[in-house]
mmCIF file of N, CA and C and ligand atoms in Angstrom:
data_model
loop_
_atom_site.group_PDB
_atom_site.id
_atom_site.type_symbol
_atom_site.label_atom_id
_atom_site.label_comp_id
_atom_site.label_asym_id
_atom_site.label_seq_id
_atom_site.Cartn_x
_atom_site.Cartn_y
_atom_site.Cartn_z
ATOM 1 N N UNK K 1 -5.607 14.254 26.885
ATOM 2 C CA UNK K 1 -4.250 13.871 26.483
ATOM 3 C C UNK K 1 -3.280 14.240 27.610
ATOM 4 N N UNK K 2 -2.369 13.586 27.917
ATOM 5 C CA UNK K 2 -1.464 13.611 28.859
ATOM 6 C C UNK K 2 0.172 14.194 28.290
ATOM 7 N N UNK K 3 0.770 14.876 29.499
ATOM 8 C CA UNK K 3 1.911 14.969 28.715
ATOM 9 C C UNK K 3 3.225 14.078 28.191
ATOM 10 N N UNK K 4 2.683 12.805 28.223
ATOM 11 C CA UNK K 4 3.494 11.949 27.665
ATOM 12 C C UNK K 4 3.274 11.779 26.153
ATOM 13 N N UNK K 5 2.011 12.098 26.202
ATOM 14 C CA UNK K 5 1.313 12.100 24.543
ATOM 15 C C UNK K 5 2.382 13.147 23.421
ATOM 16 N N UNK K 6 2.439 14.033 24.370
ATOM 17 C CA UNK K 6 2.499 15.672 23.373
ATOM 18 C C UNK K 6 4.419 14.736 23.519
ATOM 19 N N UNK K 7 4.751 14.279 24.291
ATOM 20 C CA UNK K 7 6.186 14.016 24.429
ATOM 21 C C UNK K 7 6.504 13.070 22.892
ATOM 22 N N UNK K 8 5.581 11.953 23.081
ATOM 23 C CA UNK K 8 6.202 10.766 22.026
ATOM 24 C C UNK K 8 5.613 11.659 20.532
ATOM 25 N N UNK K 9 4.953 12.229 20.443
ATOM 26 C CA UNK K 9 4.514 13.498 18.791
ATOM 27 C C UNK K 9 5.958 13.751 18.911
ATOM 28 N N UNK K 10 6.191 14.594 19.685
ATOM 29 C CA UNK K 10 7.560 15.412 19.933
ATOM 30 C C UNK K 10 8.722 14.633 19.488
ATOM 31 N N UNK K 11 8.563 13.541 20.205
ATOM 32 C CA UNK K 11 9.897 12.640 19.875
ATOM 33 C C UNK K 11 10.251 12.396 18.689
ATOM 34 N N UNK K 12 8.955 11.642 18.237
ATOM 35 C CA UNK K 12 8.508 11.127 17.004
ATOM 36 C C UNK K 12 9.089 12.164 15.623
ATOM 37 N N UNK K 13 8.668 13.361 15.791
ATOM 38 C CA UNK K 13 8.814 14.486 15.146
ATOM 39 C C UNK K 13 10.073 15.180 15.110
ATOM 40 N N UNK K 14 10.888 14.278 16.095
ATOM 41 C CA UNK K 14 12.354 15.060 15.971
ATOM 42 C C UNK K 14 12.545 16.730 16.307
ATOM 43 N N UNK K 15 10.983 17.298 16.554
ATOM 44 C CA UNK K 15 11.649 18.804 17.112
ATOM 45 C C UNK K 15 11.950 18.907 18.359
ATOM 46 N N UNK K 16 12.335 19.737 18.806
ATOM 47 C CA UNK K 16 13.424 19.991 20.176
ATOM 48 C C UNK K 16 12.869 21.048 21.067
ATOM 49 N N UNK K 17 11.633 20.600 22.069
ATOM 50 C CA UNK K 17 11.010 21.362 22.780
ATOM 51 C C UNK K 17 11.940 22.284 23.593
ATOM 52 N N UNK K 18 12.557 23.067 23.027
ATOM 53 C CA UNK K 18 13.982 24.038 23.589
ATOM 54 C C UNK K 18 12.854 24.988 24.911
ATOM 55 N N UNK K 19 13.669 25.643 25.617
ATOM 56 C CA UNK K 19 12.869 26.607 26.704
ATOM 57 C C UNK K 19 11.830 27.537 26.334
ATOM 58 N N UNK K 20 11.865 28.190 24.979
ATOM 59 C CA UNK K 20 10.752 28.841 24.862
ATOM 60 C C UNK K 20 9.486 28.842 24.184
ATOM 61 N N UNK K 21 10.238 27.342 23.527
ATOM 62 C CA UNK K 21 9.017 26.659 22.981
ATOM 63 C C UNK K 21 8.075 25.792 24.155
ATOM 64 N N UNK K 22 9.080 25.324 24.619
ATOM 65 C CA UNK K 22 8.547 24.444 26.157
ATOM 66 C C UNK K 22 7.429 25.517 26.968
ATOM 67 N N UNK K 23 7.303 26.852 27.031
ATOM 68 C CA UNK K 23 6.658 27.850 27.470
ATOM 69 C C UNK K 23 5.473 28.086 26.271
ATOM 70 N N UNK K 24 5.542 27.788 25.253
ATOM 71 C CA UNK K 24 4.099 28.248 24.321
ATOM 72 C C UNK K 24 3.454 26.809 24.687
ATOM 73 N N UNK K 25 3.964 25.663 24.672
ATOM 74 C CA UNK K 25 3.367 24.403 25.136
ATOM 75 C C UNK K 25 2.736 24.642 26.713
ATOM 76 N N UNK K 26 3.470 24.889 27.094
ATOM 77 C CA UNK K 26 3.112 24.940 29.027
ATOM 78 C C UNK K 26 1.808 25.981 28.782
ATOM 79 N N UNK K 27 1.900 27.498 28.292
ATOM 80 C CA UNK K 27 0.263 27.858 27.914
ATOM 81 C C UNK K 27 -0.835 27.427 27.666
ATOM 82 N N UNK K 28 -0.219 26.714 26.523
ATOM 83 C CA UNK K 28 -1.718 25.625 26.343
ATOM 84 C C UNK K 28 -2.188 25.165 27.015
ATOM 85 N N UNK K 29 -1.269 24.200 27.709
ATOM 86 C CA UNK K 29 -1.791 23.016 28.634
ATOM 87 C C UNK K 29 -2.724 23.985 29.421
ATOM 88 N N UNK K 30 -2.018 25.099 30.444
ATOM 89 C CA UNK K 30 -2.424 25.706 31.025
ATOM 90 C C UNK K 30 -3.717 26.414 31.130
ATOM 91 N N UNK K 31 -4.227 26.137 29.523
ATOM 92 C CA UNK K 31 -5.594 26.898 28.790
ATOM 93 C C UNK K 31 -6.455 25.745 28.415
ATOM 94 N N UNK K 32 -6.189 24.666 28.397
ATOM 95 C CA UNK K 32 -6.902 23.826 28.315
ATOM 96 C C UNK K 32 -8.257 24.033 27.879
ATOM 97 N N UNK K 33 -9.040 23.547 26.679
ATOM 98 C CA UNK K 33 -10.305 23.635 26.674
ATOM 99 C C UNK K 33 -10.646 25.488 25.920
ATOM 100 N N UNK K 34 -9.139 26.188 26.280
ATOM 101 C CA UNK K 34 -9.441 27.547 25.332
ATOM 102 C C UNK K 34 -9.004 27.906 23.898
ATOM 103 N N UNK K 35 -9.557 28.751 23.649
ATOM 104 C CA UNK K 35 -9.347 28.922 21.916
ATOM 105 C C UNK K 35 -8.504 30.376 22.047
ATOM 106 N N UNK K 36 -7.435 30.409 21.692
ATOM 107 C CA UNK K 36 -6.376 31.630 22.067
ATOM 108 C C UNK K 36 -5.566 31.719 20.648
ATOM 109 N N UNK K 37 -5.608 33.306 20.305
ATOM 110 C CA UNK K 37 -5.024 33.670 19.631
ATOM 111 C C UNK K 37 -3.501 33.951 19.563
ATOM 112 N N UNK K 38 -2.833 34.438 18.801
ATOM 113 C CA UNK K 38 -1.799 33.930 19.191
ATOM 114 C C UNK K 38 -0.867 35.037 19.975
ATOM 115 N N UNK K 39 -1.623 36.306 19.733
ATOM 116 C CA UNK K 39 -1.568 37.853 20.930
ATOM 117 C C UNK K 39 -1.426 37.374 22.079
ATOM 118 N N UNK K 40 -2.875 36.269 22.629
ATOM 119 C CA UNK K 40 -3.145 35.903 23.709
ATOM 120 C C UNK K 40 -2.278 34.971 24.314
ATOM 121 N N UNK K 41 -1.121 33.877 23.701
ATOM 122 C CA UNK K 41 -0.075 32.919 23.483
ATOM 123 C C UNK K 41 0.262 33.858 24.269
ATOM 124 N N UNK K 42 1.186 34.744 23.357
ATOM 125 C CA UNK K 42 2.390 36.082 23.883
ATOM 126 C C UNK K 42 2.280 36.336 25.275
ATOM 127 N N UNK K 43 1.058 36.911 25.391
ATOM 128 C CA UNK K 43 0.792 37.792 26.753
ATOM 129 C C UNK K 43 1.044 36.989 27.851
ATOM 130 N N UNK K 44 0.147 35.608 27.951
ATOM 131 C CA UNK K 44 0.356 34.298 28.531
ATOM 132 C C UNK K 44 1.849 34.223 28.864
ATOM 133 N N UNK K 45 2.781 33.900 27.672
ATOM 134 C CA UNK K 45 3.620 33.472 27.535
ATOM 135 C C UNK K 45 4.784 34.200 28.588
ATOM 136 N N UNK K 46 4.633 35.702 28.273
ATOM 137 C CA UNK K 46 5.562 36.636 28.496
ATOM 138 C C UNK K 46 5.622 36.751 30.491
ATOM 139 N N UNK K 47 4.463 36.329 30.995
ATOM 140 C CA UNK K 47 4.443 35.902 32.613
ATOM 141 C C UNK K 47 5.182 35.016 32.577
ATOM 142 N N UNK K 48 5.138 33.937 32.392
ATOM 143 C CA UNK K 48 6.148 33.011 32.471
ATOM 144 C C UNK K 48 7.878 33.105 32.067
ATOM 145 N N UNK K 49 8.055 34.013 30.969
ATOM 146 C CA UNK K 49 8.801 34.333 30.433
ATOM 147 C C UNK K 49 8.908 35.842 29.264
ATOM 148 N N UNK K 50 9.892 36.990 30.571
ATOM 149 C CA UNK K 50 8.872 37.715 29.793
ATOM 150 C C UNK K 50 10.156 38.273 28.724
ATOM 151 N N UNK K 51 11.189 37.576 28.170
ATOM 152 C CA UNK K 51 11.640 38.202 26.841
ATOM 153 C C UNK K 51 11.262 37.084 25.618
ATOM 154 N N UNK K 52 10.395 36.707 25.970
ATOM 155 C CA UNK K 52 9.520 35.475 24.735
ATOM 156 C C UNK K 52 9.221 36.878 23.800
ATOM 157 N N UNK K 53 10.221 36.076 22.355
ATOM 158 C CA UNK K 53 9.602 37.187 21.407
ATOM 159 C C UNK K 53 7.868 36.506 20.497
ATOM 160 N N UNK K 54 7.570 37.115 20.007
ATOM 161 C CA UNK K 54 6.144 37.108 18.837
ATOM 162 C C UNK K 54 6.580 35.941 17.749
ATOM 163 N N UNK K 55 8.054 36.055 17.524
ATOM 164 C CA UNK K 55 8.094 35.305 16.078
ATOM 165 C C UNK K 55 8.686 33.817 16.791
ATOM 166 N N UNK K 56 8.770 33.854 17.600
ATOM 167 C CA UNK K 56 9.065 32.735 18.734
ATOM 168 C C UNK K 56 7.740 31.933 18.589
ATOM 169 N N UNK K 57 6.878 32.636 19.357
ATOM 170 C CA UNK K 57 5.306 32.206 19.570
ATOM 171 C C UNK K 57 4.738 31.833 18.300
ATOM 172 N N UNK K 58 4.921 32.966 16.951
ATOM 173 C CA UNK K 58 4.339 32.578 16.197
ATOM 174 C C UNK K 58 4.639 30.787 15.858
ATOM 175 N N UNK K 59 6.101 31.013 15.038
ATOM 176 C CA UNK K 59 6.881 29.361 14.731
ATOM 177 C C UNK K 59 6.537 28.567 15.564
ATOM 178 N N UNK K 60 6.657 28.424 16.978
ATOM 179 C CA UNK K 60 6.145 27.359 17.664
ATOM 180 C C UNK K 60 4.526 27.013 17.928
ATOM 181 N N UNK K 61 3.521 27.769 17.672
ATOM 182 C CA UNK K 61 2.425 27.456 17.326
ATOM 183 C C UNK K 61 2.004 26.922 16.037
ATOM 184 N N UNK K 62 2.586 27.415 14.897
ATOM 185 C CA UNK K 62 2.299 26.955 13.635
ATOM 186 C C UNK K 62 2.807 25.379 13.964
ATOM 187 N N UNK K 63 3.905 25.405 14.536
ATOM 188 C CA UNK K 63 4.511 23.630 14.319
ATOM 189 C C UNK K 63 4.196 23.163 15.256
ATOM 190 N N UNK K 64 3.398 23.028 16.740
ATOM 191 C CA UNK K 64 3.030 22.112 17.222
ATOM 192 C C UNK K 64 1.637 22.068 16.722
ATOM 193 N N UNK K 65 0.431 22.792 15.775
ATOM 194 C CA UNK K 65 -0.393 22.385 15.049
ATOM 195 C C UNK K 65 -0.046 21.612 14.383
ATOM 196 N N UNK K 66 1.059 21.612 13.544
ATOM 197 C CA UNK K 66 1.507 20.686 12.638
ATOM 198 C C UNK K 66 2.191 19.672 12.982
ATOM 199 N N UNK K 67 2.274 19.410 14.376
ATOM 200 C CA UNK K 67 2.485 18.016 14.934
ATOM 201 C C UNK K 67 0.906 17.782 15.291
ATOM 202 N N UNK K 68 -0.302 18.246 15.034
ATOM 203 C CA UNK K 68 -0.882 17.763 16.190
ATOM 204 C C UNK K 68 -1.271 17.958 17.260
ATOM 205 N N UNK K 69 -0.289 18.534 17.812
ATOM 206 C CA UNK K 69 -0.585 18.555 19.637
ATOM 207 C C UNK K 69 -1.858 19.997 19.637
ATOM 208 N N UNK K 70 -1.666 20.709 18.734
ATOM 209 C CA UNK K 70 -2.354 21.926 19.164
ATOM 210 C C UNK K 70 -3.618 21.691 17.691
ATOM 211 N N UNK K 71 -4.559 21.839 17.795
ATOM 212 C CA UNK K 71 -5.763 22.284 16.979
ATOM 213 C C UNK K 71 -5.932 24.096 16.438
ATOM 214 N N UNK K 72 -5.489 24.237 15.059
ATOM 215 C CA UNK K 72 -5.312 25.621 15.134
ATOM 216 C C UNK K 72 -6.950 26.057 14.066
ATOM 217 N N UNK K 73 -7.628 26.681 14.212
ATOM 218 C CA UNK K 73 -9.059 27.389 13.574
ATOM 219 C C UNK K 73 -9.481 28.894 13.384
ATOM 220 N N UNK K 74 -9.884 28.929 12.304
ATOM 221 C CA UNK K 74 -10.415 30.057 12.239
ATOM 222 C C UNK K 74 -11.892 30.413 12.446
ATOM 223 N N UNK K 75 -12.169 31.455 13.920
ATOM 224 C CA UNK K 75 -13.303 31.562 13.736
ATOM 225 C C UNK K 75 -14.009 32.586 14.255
ATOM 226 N N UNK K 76 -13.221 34.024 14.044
ATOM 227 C CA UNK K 76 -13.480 35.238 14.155
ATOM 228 C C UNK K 76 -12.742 35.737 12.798
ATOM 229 N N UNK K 77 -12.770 37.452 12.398
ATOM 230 C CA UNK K 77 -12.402 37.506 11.300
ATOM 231 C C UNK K 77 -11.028 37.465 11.085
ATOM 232 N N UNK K 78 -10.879 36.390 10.265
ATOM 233 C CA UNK K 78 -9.235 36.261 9.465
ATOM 234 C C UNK K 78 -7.912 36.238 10.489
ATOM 235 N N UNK K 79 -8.510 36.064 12.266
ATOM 236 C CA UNK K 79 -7.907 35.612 12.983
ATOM 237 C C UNK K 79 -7.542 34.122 13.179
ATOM 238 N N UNK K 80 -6.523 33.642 13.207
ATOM 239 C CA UNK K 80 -6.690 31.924 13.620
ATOM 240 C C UNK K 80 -6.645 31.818 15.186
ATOM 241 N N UNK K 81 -6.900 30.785 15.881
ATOM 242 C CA UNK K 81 -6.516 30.376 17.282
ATOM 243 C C UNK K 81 -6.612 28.889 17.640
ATOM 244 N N UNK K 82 -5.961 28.816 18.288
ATOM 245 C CA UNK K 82 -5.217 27.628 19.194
ATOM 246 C C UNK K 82 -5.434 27.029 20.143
ATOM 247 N N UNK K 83 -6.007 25.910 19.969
ATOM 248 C CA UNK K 83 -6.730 24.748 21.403
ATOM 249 C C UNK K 83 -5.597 23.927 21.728
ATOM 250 N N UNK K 84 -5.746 23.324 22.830
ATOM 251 C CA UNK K 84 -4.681 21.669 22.671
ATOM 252 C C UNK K 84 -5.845 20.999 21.771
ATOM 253 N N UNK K 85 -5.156 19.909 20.984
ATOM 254 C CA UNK K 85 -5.830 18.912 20.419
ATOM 255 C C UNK K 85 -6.168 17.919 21.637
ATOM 256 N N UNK K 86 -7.435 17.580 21.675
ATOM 257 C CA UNK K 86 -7.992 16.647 22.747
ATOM 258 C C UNK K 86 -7.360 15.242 21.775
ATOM 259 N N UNK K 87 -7.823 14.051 22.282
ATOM 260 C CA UNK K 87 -7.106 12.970 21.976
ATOM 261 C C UNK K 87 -8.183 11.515 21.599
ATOM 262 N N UNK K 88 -9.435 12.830 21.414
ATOM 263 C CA UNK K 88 -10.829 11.660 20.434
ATOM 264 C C UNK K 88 -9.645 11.693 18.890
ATOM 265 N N UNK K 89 -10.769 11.403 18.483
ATOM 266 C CA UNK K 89 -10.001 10.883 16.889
ATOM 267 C C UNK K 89 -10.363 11.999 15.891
ATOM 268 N N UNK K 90 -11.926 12.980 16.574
ATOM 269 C CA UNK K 90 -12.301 13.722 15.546
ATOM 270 C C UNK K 90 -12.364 14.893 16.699
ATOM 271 N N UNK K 91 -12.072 15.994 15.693
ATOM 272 C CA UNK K 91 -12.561 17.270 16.780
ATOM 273 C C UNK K 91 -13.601 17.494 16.719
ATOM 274 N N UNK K 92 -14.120 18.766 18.157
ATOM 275 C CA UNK K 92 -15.582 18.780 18.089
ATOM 276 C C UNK K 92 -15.637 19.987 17.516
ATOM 277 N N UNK K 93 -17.046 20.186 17.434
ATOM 278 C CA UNK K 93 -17.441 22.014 16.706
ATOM 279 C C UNK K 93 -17.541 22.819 17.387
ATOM 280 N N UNK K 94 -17.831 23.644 16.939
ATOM 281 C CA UNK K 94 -17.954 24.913 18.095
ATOM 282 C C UNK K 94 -18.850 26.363 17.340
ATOM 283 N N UNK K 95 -19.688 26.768 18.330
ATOM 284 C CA UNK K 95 -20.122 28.119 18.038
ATOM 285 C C UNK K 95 -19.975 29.264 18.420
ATOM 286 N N UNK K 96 -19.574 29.384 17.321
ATOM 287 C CA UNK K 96 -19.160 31.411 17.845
ATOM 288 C C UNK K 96 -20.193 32.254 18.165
ATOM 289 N N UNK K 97 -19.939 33.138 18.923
ATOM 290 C CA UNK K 97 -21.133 34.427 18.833
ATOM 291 C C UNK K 97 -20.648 35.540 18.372
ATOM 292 N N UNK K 98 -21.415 36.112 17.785
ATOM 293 C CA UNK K 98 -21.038 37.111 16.530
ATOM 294 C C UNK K 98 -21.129 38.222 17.531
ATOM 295 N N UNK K 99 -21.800 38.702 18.474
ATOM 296 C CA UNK K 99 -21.734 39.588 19.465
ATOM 297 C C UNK K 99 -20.362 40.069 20.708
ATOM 298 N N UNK K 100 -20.781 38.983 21.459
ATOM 299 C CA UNK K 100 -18.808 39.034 21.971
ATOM 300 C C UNK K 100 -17.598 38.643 21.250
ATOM 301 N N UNK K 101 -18.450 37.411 20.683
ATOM 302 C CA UNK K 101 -17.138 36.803 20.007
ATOM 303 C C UNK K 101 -17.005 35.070 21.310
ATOM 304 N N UNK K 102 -17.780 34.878 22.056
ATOM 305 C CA UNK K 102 -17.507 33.996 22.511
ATOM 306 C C UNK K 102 -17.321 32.668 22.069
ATOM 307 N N UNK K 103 -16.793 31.844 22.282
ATOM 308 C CA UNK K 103 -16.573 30.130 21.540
ATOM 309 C C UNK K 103 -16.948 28.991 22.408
ATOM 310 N N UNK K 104 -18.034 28.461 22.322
ATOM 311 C CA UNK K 104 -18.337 27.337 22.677
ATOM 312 C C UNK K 104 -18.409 26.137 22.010
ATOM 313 N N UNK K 105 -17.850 25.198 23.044
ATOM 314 C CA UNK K 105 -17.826 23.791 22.560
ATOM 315 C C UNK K 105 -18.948 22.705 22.245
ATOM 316 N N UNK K 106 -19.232 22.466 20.664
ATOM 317 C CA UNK K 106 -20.610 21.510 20.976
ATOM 318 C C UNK K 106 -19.784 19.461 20.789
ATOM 319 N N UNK K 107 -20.753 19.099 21.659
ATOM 320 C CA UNK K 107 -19.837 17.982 21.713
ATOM 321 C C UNK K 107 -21.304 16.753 20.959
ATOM 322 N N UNK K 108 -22.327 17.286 20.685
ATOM 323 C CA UNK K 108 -23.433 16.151 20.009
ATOM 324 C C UNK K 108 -22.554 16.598 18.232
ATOM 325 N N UNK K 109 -22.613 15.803 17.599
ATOM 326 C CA UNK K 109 -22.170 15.230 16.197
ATOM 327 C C UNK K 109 -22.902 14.452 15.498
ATOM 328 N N UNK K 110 -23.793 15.308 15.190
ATOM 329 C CA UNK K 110 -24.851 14.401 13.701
ATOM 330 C C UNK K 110 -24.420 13.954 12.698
ATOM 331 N N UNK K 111 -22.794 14.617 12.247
ATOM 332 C CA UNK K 111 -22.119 14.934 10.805
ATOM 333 C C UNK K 111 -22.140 12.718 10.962
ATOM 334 N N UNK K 112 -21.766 12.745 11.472
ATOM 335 C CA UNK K 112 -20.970 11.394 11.341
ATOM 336 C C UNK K 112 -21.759 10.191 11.018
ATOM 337 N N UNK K 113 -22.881 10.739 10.806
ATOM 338 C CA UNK K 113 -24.170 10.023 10.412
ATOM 339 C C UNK K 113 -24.275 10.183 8.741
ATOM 340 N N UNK K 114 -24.146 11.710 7.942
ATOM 341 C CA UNK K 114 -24.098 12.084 6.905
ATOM 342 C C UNK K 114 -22.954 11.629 6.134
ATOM 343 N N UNK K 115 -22.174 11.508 7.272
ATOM 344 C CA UNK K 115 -20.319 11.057 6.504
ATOM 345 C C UNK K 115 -21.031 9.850 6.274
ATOM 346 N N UNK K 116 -21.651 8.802 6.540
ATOM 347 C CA UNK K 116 -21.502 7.650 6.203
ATOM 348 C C UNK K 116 -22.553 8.118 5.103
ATOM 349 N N UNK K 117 -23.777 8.510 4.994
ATOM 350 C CA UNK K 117 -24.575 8.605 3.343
ATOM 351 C C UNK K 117 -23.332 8.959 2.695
ATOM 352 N N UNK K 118 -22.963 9.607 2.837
ATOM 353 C CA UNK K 118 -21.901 10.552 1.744
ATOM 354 C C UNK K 118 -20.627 9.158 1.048
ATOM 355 N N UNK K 119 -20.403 8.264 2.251
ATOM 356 C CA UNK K 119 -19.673 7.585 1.849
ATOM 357 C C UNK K 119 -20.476 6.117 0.769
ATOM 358 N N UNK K 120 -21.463 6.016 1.624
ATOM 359 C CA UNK K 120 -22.418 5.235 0.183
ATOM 360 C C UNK K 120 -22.861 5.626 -1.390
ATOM 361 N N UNK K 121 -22.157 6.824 -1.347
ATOM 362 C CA UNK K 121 -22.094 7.086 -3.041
ATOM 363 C C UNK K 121 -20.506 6.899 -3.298
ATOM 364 N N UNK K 122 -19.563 6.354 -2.489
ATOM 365 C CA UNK K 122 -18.370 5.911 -2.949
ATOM 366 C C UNK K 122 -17.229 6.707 -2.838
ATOM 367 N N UNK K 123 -17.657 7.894 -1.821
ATOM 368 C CA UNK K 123 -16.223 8.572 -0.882
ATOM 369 C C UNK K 123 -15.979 7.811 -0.163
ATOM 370 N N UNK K 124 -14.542 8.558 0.347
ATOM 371 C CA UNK K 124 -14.279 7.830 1.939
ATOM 372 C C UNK K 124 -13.740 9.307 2.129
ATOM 373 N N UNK K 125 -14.765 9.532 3.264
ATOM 374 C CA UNK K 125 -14.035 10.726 4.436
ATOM 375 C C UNK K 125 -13.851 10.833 5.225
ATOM 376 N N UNK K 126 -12.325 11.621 5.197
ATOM 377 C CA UNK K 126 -11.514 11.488 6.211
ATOM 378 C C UNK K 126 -11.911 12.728 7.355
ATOM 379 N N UNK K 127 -12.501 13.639 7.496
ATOM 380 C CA UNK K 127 -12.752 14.881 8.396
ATOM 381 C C UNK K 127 -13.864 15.392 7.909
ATOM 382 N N UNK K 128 -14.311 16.423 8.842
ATOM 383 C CA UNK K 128 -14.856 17.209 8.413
ATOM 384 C C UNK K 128 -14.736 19.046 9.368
ATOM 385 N N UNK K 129 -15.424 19.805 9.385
ATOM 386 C CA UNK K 129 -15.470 20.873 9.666
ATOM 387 C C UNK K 129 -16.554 21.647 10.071
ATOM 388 N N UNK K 130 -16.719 22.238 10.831
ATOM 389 C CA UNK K 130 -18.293 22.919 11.244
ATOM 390 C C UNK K 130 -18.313 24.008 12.127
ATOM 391 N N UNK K 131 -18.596 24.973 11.742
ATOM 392 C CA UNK K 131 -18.854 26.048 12.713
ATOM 393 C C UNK K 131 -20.000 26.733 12.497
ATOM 394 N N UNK K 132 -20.517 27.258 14.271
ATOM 395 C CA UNK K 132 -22.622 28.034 13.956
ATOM 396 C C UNK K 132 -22.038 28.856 14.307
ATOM 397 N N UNK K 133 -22.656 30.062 13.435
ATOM 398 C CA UNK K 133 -22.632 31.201 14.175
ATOM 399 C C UNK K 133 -24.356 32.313 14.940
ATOM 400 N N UNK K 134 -24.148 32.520 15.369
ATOM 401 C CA UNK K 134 -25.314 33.196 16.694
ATOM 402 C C UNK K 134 -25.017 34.082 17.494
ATOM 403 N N UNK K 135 -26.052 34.335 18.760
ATOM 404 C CA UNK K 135 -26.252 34.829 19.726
ATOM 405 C C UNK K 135 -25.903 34.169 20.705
ATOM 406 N N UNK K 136 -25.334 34.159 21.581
ATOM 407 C CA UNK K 136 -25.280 33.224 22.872
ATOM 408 C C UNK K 136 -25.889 33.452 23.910
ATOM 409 N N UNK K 137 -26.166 33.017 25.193
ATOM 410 C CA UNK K 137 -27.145 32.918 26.098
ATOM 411 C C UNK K 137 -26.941 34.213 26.798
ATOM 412 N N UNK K 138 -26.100 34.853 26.928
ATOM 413 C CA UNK K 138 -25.973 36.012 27.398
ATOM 414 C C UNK K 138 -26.209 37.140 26.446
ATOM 415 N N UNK K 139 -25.555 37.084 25.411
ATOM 416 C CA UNK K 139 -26.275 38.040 24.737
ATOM 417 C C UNK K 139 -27.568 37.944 24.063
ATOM 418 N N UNK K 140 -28.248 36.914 23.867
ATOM 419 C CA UNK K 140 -29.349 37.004 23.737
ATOM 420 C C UNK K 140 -30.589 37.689 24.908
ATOM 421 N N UNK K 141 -29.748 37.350 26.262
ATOM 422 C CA UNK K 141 -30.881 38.149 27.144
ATOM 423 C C UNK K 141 -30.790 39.474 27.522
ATOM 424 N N UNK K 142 -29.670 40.395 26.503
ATOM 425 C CA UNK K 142 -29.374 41.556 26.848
ATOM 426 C C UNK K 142 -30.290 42.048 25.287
HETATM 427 ZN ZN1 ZN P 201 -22.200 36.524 23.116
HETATM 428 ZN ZN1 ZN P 202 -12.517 23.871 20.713
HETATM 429 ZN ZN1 ZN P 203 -17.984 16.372 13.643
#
């Protein structure tokens, strides 16, 4: 996704990428491809700008999830965190490791095979959700 994308959401949405929201956006971009909590937002944030308060970061993460632009998940304990939303139509999954805590991206999708059985008994679905949890390649060889 480009930043013209996150612009016309924006537009569209009538909120007002003001300066320190414009800085929790510029993180992201900047993280691309990472899953960041919203501690990790702050810290980020506060280099760039360092009287960015927490409840700043918080509000502007909750609402550019809720435009969209950002993918927000839970998948350590009762922590959420924050990707950019890529600009397929479905997100991908990902596996955690219960050891570091690391998050990897799986990009093969079997679900979408099952969504359609599922839809021959007369759903229609719209998403779905998936997370493995494991060992990862490093900690498995320790
Ligand atoms: Zn690990
Ligand atoms: Zn992800
Ligand atoms: Zn899927």
């Amino acid at each position: 996704m480009h930043r013209d994308n996150y612009k016309a959401k924006l537009d569209a949405s009538q909120y007002k990428l003001t300066g320190q929201r414009a800085t929790v956006l510029e993180v992201m971009i900047r993280n691309r491809g990472k899953h960041l909590s919203a501690e990790e937002v702050l810290q980020q944030a506060r280099l760039l700008r360092p009287n960015i308060g927490i409840a700043t970061v918080y509000r502007t993460l909750e609402k550019l999830a809720s435009l969209e632009i950002l993918y927000k998940g839970m998948f350590d304990s009762g922590k959420y965190r924050y990707e950019l939303a890529d600009d397929r139509e479905h997100h991908h999954h990902h596996v955690v490791c219960v050891n570091c805590g690391s998050i990897t991206e799986i990009k093969d999708d079997l679900l979408c095979e099952l969504e359609k059985n599922i839809e021959k008994q007369g759903f229609r679905i719209v998403d779905h959700d998936l997370k493995f949890f494991g060992y990862c390649p490093n900690c498995t060889k320790s």
